[in-house]
Amino acid sequence: GDSVTQMEGPVTLSEEAFLTINCTYTATGYPSLFWYVQYPGEGLQLLLKATKADDKGSNKGFEATYRKETTSFHLEKGSVQVSDSAVYFCALSEYNFNKFYFGSGTKLNVKP
Amino acid sequence: DAGVIQSPRHEVTEMGQEVTLRCKPISGHNSLFWYRQTMMRGLELLIYFNNNVPIDDSGMPEDRFSAKMPNASFSTLKIQPSEPRDSAVYFCASSPAGGDYGYTFGSGTRLTVV
């Protein structure tokens, strides 16, 4: 079945450091891929998405590229800020099913 | 657009009591999802609806849990009777048709059963 695996957290970085959060997936068809962010006490917010192979999603300085050959969708940011501290979820959705599969979440702590 | 609206934001109840959580999806979204989030189990999909019809309720933990969507603008998740292990944050999310639009989540209801 479909599933998403993302790296264990927490990830602790200093401000302006480079961020990578790994995400790999298993899917039977041709999924769309997403990253969501959850700030403390809030619901999940869509951060970026990619709907087909080699697409790059980007938003707020974050990027992720849909790599079908490695079944990956790693999240990157060149220079993190304290305000980026949150939990990040990788997710996939198969178009025909409109059902999402979420990873377990990776907590990011950015220190000043 | 006001987004997905959940109520109440916080609920504290005694074991054995009935609890009802409410959700108003975004107008025009035809899919609605209920999730539960805990530290131990992360995000769990409980049930989802397409066009007000329950499609998959395999995530509903027990018969004590039930969900309804009487119309396109309202859904409820009910726990009767509640137990301390039901303590969690419950999220409602909605989306348009198709899987590549993404969900919009509500702010959640933090349920504490004492």
mmCIF file of C-alpha atoms in Angstrom:
data_model
loop_
_atom_site.group_PDB
_atom_site.id
_atom_site.type_symbol
_atom_site.label_atom_id
_atom_site.label_comp_id
_atom_site.label_asym_id
_atom_site.label_seq_id
_atom_site.Cartn_x
_atom_site.Cartn_y
_atom_site.Cartn_z
ATOM 1 C CA GLY A 1 0.000 0.000 0.000
ATOM 2 C CA ASP A 2 0.871 3.655 -0.122
ATOM 3 C CA SER A 3 3.113 5.066 2.589
ATOM 4 C CA VAL A 4 5.465 7.914 3.428
ATOM 5 C CA THR A 5 8.667 7.698 5.443
ATOM 6 C CA GLN A 6 10.459 10.759 6.722
ATOM 7 C CA MET A 7 13.516 11.257 8.832
ATOM 8 C CA GLU A 8 13.294 11.078 12.591
ATOM 9 C CA GLY A 9 13.561 14.275 14.534
ATOM 10 C CA PRO A 10 14.111 16.489 16.206
ATOM 11 C CA VAL A 11 16.435 18.377 13.916
ATOM 12 C CA THR A 12 18.252 21.218 15.649
ATOM 13 C CA LEU A 13 19.992 23.906 13.591
ATOM 14 C CA SER A 14 21.453 27.320 14.122
ATOM 15 C CA GLU A 15 19.904 30.285 12.361
ATOM 16 C CA GLU A 16 21.038 30.635 8.712
ATOM 17 C CA ALA A 17 22.030 26.968 8.471
ATOM 18 C CA PHE A 18 21.025 24.786 5.515
ATOM 19 C CA LEU A 19 18.078 22.481 6.062
ATOM 20 C CA THR A 20 17.290 19.092 4.553
ATOM 21 C CA ILE A 21 14.458 16.879 5.747
ATOM 22 C CA ASN A 22 14.350 13.570 3.918
ATOM 23 C CA CYS A 23 11.134 12.019 2.668
ATOM 24 C CA THR A 24 10.633 8.860 0.630
ATOM 25 C CA TYR A 25 7.411 7.311 -0.497
ATOM 26 C CA THR A 26 5.797 4.132 -1.722
ATOM 27 C CA ALA A 27 2.844 4.375 -4.070
ATOM 28 C CA THR A 28 1.003 2.106 -6.457
ATOM 29 C CA GLY A 29 0.157 4.818 -8.980
ATOM 30 C CA TYR A 30 1.259 8.355 -9.757
ATOM 31 C CA PRO A 31 0.847 10.366 -6.588
ATOM 32 C CA SER A 32 0.992 14.049 -5.878
ATOM 33 C CA LEU A 33 3.450 14.959 -3.122
ATOM 34 C CA PHE A 34 3.139 17.588 -0.422
ATOM 35 C CA TRP A 35 4.894 19.168 2.509
ATOM 36 C CA TYR A 36 2.821 20.506 5.374
ATOM 37 C CA VAL A 37 3.998 22.579 8.332
ATOM 38 C CA GLN A 38 2.485 22.668 11.798
ATOM 39 C CA TYR A 39 3.339 25.522 14.147
ATOM 40 C CA PRO A 40 2.753 25.024 17.876
ATOM 41 C CA GLY A 41 -0.922 24.985 18.790
ATOM 42 C CA GLU A 42 -2.078 25.182 15.192
ATOM 43 C CA GLY A 43 -3.359 22.925 12.459
ATOM 44 C CA LEU A 44 -1.309 21.761 9.502
ATOM 45 C CA GLN A 45 -0.747 24.241 6.688
ATOM 46 C CA LEU A 46 0.139 23.361 3.135
ATOM 47 C CA LEU A 47 3.717 24.501 2.501
ATOM 48 C CA LEU A 48 4.335 23.279 -1.038
ATOM 49 C CA LYS A 49 3.396 20.557 -3.488
ATOM 50 C CA ALA A 50 4.430 18.832 -6.690
ATOM 51 C CA THR A 51 2.053 16.869 -8.852
ATOM 52 C CA LYS A 52 4.340 15.042 -11.285
ATOM 53 C CA ALA A 53 7.854 13.739 -11.663
ATOM 54 C CA ASP A 54 10.644 16.368 -11.814
ATOM 55 C CA ASP A 55 8.310 19.141 -10.643
ATOM 56 C CA LYS A 56 9.760 21.445 -8.003
ATOM 57 C CA GLY A 57 7.470 22.887 -5.365
ATOM 58 C CA SER A 58 8.570 26.046 -3.594
ATOM 59 C CA ASN A 59 7.242 28.477 -1.016
ATOM 60 C CA LYS A 60 8.729 30.814 1.623
ATOM 61 C CA GLY A 61 12.274 29.789 0.649
ATOM 62 C CA PHE A 62 11.529 26.072 0.986
ATOM 63 C CA GLU A 63 11.900 23.761 -2.000
ATOM 64 C CA ALA A 64 11.312 20.100 -2.790
ATOM 65 C CA THR A 65 11.732 18.203 -6.053
ATOM 66 C CA TYR A 66 9.623 15.188 -7.021
ATOM 67 C CA ARG A 67 12.153 12.450 -7.814
ATOM 68 C CA LYS A 68 10.413 9.430 -9.244
ATOM 69 C CA GLU A 69 13.625 7.464 -9.793
ATOM 70 C CA THR A 70 14.478 7.614 -6.090
ATOM 71 C CA THR A 71 10.853 7.928 -4.860
ATOM 72 C CA SER A 72 11.856 10.942 -2.834
ATOM 73 C CA PHE A 73 10.621 14.443 -2.059
ATOM 74 C CA HIS A 74 13.231 15.978 0.246
ATOM 75 C CA LEU A 75 12.537 19.378 1.776
ATOM 76 C CA GLU A 76 15.324 21.972 1.631
ATOM 77 C CA LYS A 77 15.899 25.555 2.674
ATOM 78 C CA GLY A 78 19.108 27.464 2.195
ATOM 79 C CA SER A 79 18.988 29.583 5.346
ATOM 80 C CA VAL A 80 16.604 28.760 8.182
ATOM 81 C CA GLN A 81 15.189 31.269 10.623
ATOM 82 C CA VAL A 82 13.995 30.893 14.207
ATOM 83 C CA SER A 83 10.457 31.367 12.900
ATOM 84 C CA ASP A 84 10.817 28.157 10.848
ATOM 85 C CA SER A 85 10.746 26.114 14.058
ATOM 86 C CA ALA A 86 7.791 23.764 13.598
ATOM 87 C CA VAL A 87 6.879 20.192 12.724
ATOM 88 C CA TYR A 88 7.074 19.292 9.039
ATOM 89 C CA PHE A 89 4.988 16.537 7.469
ATOM 90 C CA CYS A 90 5.544 14.887 4.113
ATOM 91 C CA ALA A 91 2.420 13.498 2.454
ATOM 92 C CA LEU A 92 1.195 11.895 -0.726
ATOM 93 C CA SER A 93 -2.146 11.609 -2.417
ATOM 94 C CA GLU A 94 -3.273 9.389 -5.211
ATOM 95 C CA TYR A 95 -5.486 11.484 -7.474
ATOM 96 C CA ASN A 96 -8.248 8.963 -7.876
ATOM 97 C CA PHE A 97 -8.662 8.394 -4.177
ATOM 98 C CA ASN A 98 -8.436 11.874 -2.694
ATOM 99 C CA LYS A 99 -6.933 10.290 0.388
ATOM 100 C CA PHE A 100 -3.688 11.472 1.933
ATOM 101 C CA TYR A 101 -0.937 9.454 3.549
ATOM 102 C CA PHE A 102 1.161 11.434 6.021
ATOM 103 C CA GLY A 103 4.627 10.770 7.334
ATOM 104 C CA SER A 104 5.240 10.804 11.069
ATOM 105 C CA GLY A 105 6.466 14.394 11.109
ATOM 106 C CA THR A 106 9.909 15.903 11.748
ATOM 107 C CA LYS A 107 10.321 18.533 14.404
ATOM 108 C CA LEU A 108 12.689 21.368 13.506
ATOM 109 C CA ASN A 109 14.228 23.549 16.185
ATOM 110 C CA VAL A 110 16.159 26.608 15.007
ATOM 111 C CA LYS A 111 18.335 28.347 17.574
ATOM 112 C CA PRO A 112 19.298 32.022 17.336
ATOM 113 C CA ASP B 1 -12.777 32.684 3.113
ATOM 114 C CA ALA B 2 -12.868 31.814 6.807
ATOM 115 C CA GLY B 3 -11.169 28.466 6.303
ATOM 116 C CA VAL B 4 -12.169 25.248 8.037
ATOM 117 C CA ILE B 5 -13.868 26.090 11.310
ATOM 118 C CA GLN B 6 -13.802 23.714 14.247
ATOM 119 C CA SER B 7 -15.497 24.012 17.595
ATOM 120 C CA PRO B 8 -14.836 23.955 20.421
ATOM 121 C CA ARG B 9 -11.106 24.741 20.492
ATOM 122 C CA HIS B 10 -10.718 23.052 23.843
ATOM 123 C CA GLU B 11 -12.904 20.503 25.589
ATOM 124 C CA VAL B 12 -12.405 18.993 29.018
ATOM 125 C CA THR B 13 -14.829 16.292 30.026
ATOM 126 C CA GLU B 14 -15.169 13.499 32.513
ATOM 127 C CA MET B 15 -14.782 9.883 31.586
ATOM 128 C CA GLY B 16 -18.089 8.391 30.459
ATOM 129 C CA GLN B 17 -19.524 11.628 29.128
ATOM 130 C CA GLU B 18 -20.547 12.187 25.528
ATOM 131 C CA VAL B 19 -18.380 14.530 23.494
ATOM 132 C CA THR B 20 -19.339 16.156 20.188
ATOM 133 C CA LEU B 21 -16.812 17.906 17.982
ATOM 134 C CA ARG B 22 -17.983 20.120 15.144
ATOM 135 C CA CYS B 23 -16.574 21.118 11.795
ATOM 136 C CA LYS B 24 -17.589 23.524 9.047
ATOM 137 C CA PRO B 25 -15.624 22.863 5.837
ATOM 138 C CA ILE B 26 -14.720 25.440 3.233
ATOM 139 C CA SER B 27 -17.632 26.188 0.954
ATOM 140 C CA GLY B 28 -17.340 24.262 -2.301
ATOM 141 C CA HIS B 29 -15.030 21.600 -0.911
ATOM 142 C CA ASN B 30 -16.657 18.228 -1.362
ATOM 143 C CA SER B 31 -14.327 16.073 0.719
ATOM 144 C CA LEU B 32 -14.056 16.203 4.507
ATOM 145 C CA PHE B 33 -11.632 14.371 6.750
ATOM 146 C CA TRP B 34 -11.353 13.789 10.503
ATOM 147 C CA TYR B 35 -7.892 13.181 11.962
ATOM 148 C CA ARG B 36 -6.634 12.513 15.463
ATOM 149 C CA GLN B 37 -3.159 13.578 16.570
ATOM 150 C CA THR B 38 -1.298 12.241 19.592
ATOM 151 C CA MET B 39 2.349 12.156 20.559
ATOM 152 C CA MET B 40 2.378 8.372 20.546
ATOM 153 C CA ARG B 41 0.570 7.696 17.276
ATOM 154 C CA GLY B 42 1.040 10.875 15.291
ATOM 155 C CA LEU B 43 -1.665 11.774 12.763
ATOM 156 C CA GLU B 44 -4.354 9.158 12.246
ATOM 157 C CA LEU B 45 -7.122 9.381 9.661
ATOM 158 C CA LEU B 46 -10.372 8.445 11.371
ATOM 159 C CA ILE B 47 -12.932 8.858 8.592
ATOM 160 C CA TYR B 48 -13.520 10.757 5.403
ATOM 161 C CA PHE B 49 -16.553 11.839 3.415
ATOM 162 C CA ASN B 50 -17.042 12.610 -0.265
ATOM 163 C CA ASN B 51 -20.168 14.602 -1.097
ATOM 164 C CA ASN B 52 -21.463 14.007 2.448
ATOM 165 C CA VAL B 53 -21.173 10.222 2.112
ATOM 166 C CA PRO B 54 -18.759 8.309 4.376
ATOM 167 C CA ILE B 55 -16.198 6.613 2.146
ATOM 168 C CA ASP B 56 -13.720 5.078 4.550
ATOM 169 C CA ASP B 57 -14.236 4.755 8.293
ATOM 170 C CA SER B 58 -11.644 2.062 8.852
ATOM 171 C CA GLY B 59 -9.665 4.410 11.071
ATOM 172 C CA MET B 60 -12.452 4.876 13.589
ATOM 173 C CA PRO B 61 -11.006 3.188 16.659
ATOM 174 C CA GLU B 62 -14.137 1.730 18.203
ATOM 175 C CA ASP B 63 -17.901 1.771 18.142
ATOM 176 C CA ARG B 64 -17.748 4.559 20.689
ATOM 177 C CA PHE B 65 -16.767 6.854 17.813
ATOM 178 C CA SER B 66 -19.269 7.996 15.213
ATOM 179 C CA ALA B 67 -19.244 10.720 12.567
ATOM 180 C CA LYS B 68 -21.954 12.333 10.511
ATOM 181 C CA MET B 69 -22.157 14.824 7.704
ATOM 182 C CA PRO B 70 -25.825 15.810 7.343
ATOM 183 C CA ASN B 71 -25.060 18.449 4.707
ATOM 184 C CA ALA B 72 -22.181 19.953 2.770
ATOM 185 C CA SER B 73 -21.451 22.601 5.387
ATOM 186 C CA PHE B 74 -21.387 20.657 8.632
ATOM 187 C CA SER B 75 -19.924 17.527 10.182
ATOM 188 C CA THR B 76 -19.746 16.106 13.684
ATOM 189 C CA LEU B 77 -17.521 13.584 15.396
ATOM 190 C CA LYS B 78 -19.058 12.052 18.496
ATOM 191 C CA ILE B 79 -17.469 9.964 21.222
ATOM 192 C CA GLN B 80 -19.838 8.160 23.566
ATOM 193 C CA PRO B 81 -18.782 7.241 26.176
ATOM 194 C CA SER B 82 -15.476 9.057 26.315
ATOM 195 C CA GLU B 83 -12.359 7.545 27.902
ATOM 196 C CA PRO B 84 -9.050 9.091 29.034
ATOM 197 C CA ARG B 85 -7.214 7.431 26.121
ATOM 198 C CA ASP B 86 -9.351 9.505 23.742
ATOM 199 C CA SER B 87 -7.459 12.607 24.860
ATOM 200 C CA ALA B 88 -5.876 14.077 21.722
ATOM 201 C CA VAL B 89 -6.138 16.911 19.250
ATOM 202 C CA TYR B 90 -8.820 16.247 16.658
ATOM 203 C CA PHE B 91 -8.475 17.949 13.290
ATOM 204 C CA CYS B 92 -10.986 18.403 10.541
ATOM 205 C CA ALA B 93 -9.789 19.073 6.991
ATOM 206 C CA SER B 94 -11.517 19.657 3.682
ATOM 207 C CA SER B 95 -10.493 19.620 0.045
ATOM 208 C CA PRO B 96 -11.945 20.055 -3.430
ATOM 209 C CA ALA B 97 -12.382 17.035 -5.655
ATOM 210 C CA GLY B 98 -9.202 15.332 -6.742
ATOM 211 C CA GLY B 99 -6.071 14.451 -4.841
ATOM 212 C CA ASP B 100 -3.646 17.115 -5.976
ATOM 213 C CA TYR B 101 -5.184 20.193 -4.394
ATOM 214 C CA GLY B 102 -4.144 19.499 -0.837
ATOM 215 C CA TYR B 103 -6.133 19.663 2.323
ATOM 216 C CA THR B 104 -7.050 22.740 4.322
ATOM 217 C CA PHE B 105 -6.963 21.940 8.023
ATOM 218 C CA GLY B 106 -8.901 23.512 10.837
ATOM 219 C CA SER B 107 -7.176 24.668 13.996
ATOM 220 C CA GLY B 108 -8.206 21.529 15.853
ATOM 221 C CA THR B 109 -10.068 20.652 19.033
ATOM 222 C CA ARG B 110 -7.910 19.705 22.007
ATOM 223 C CA LEU B 111 -9.875 17.080 23.932
ATOM 224 C CA THR B 112 -8.961 16.122 27.479
ATOM 225 C CA VAL B 113 -10.882 13.314 29.166
ATOM 226 C CA VAL B 114 -10.273 13.122 32.908
#
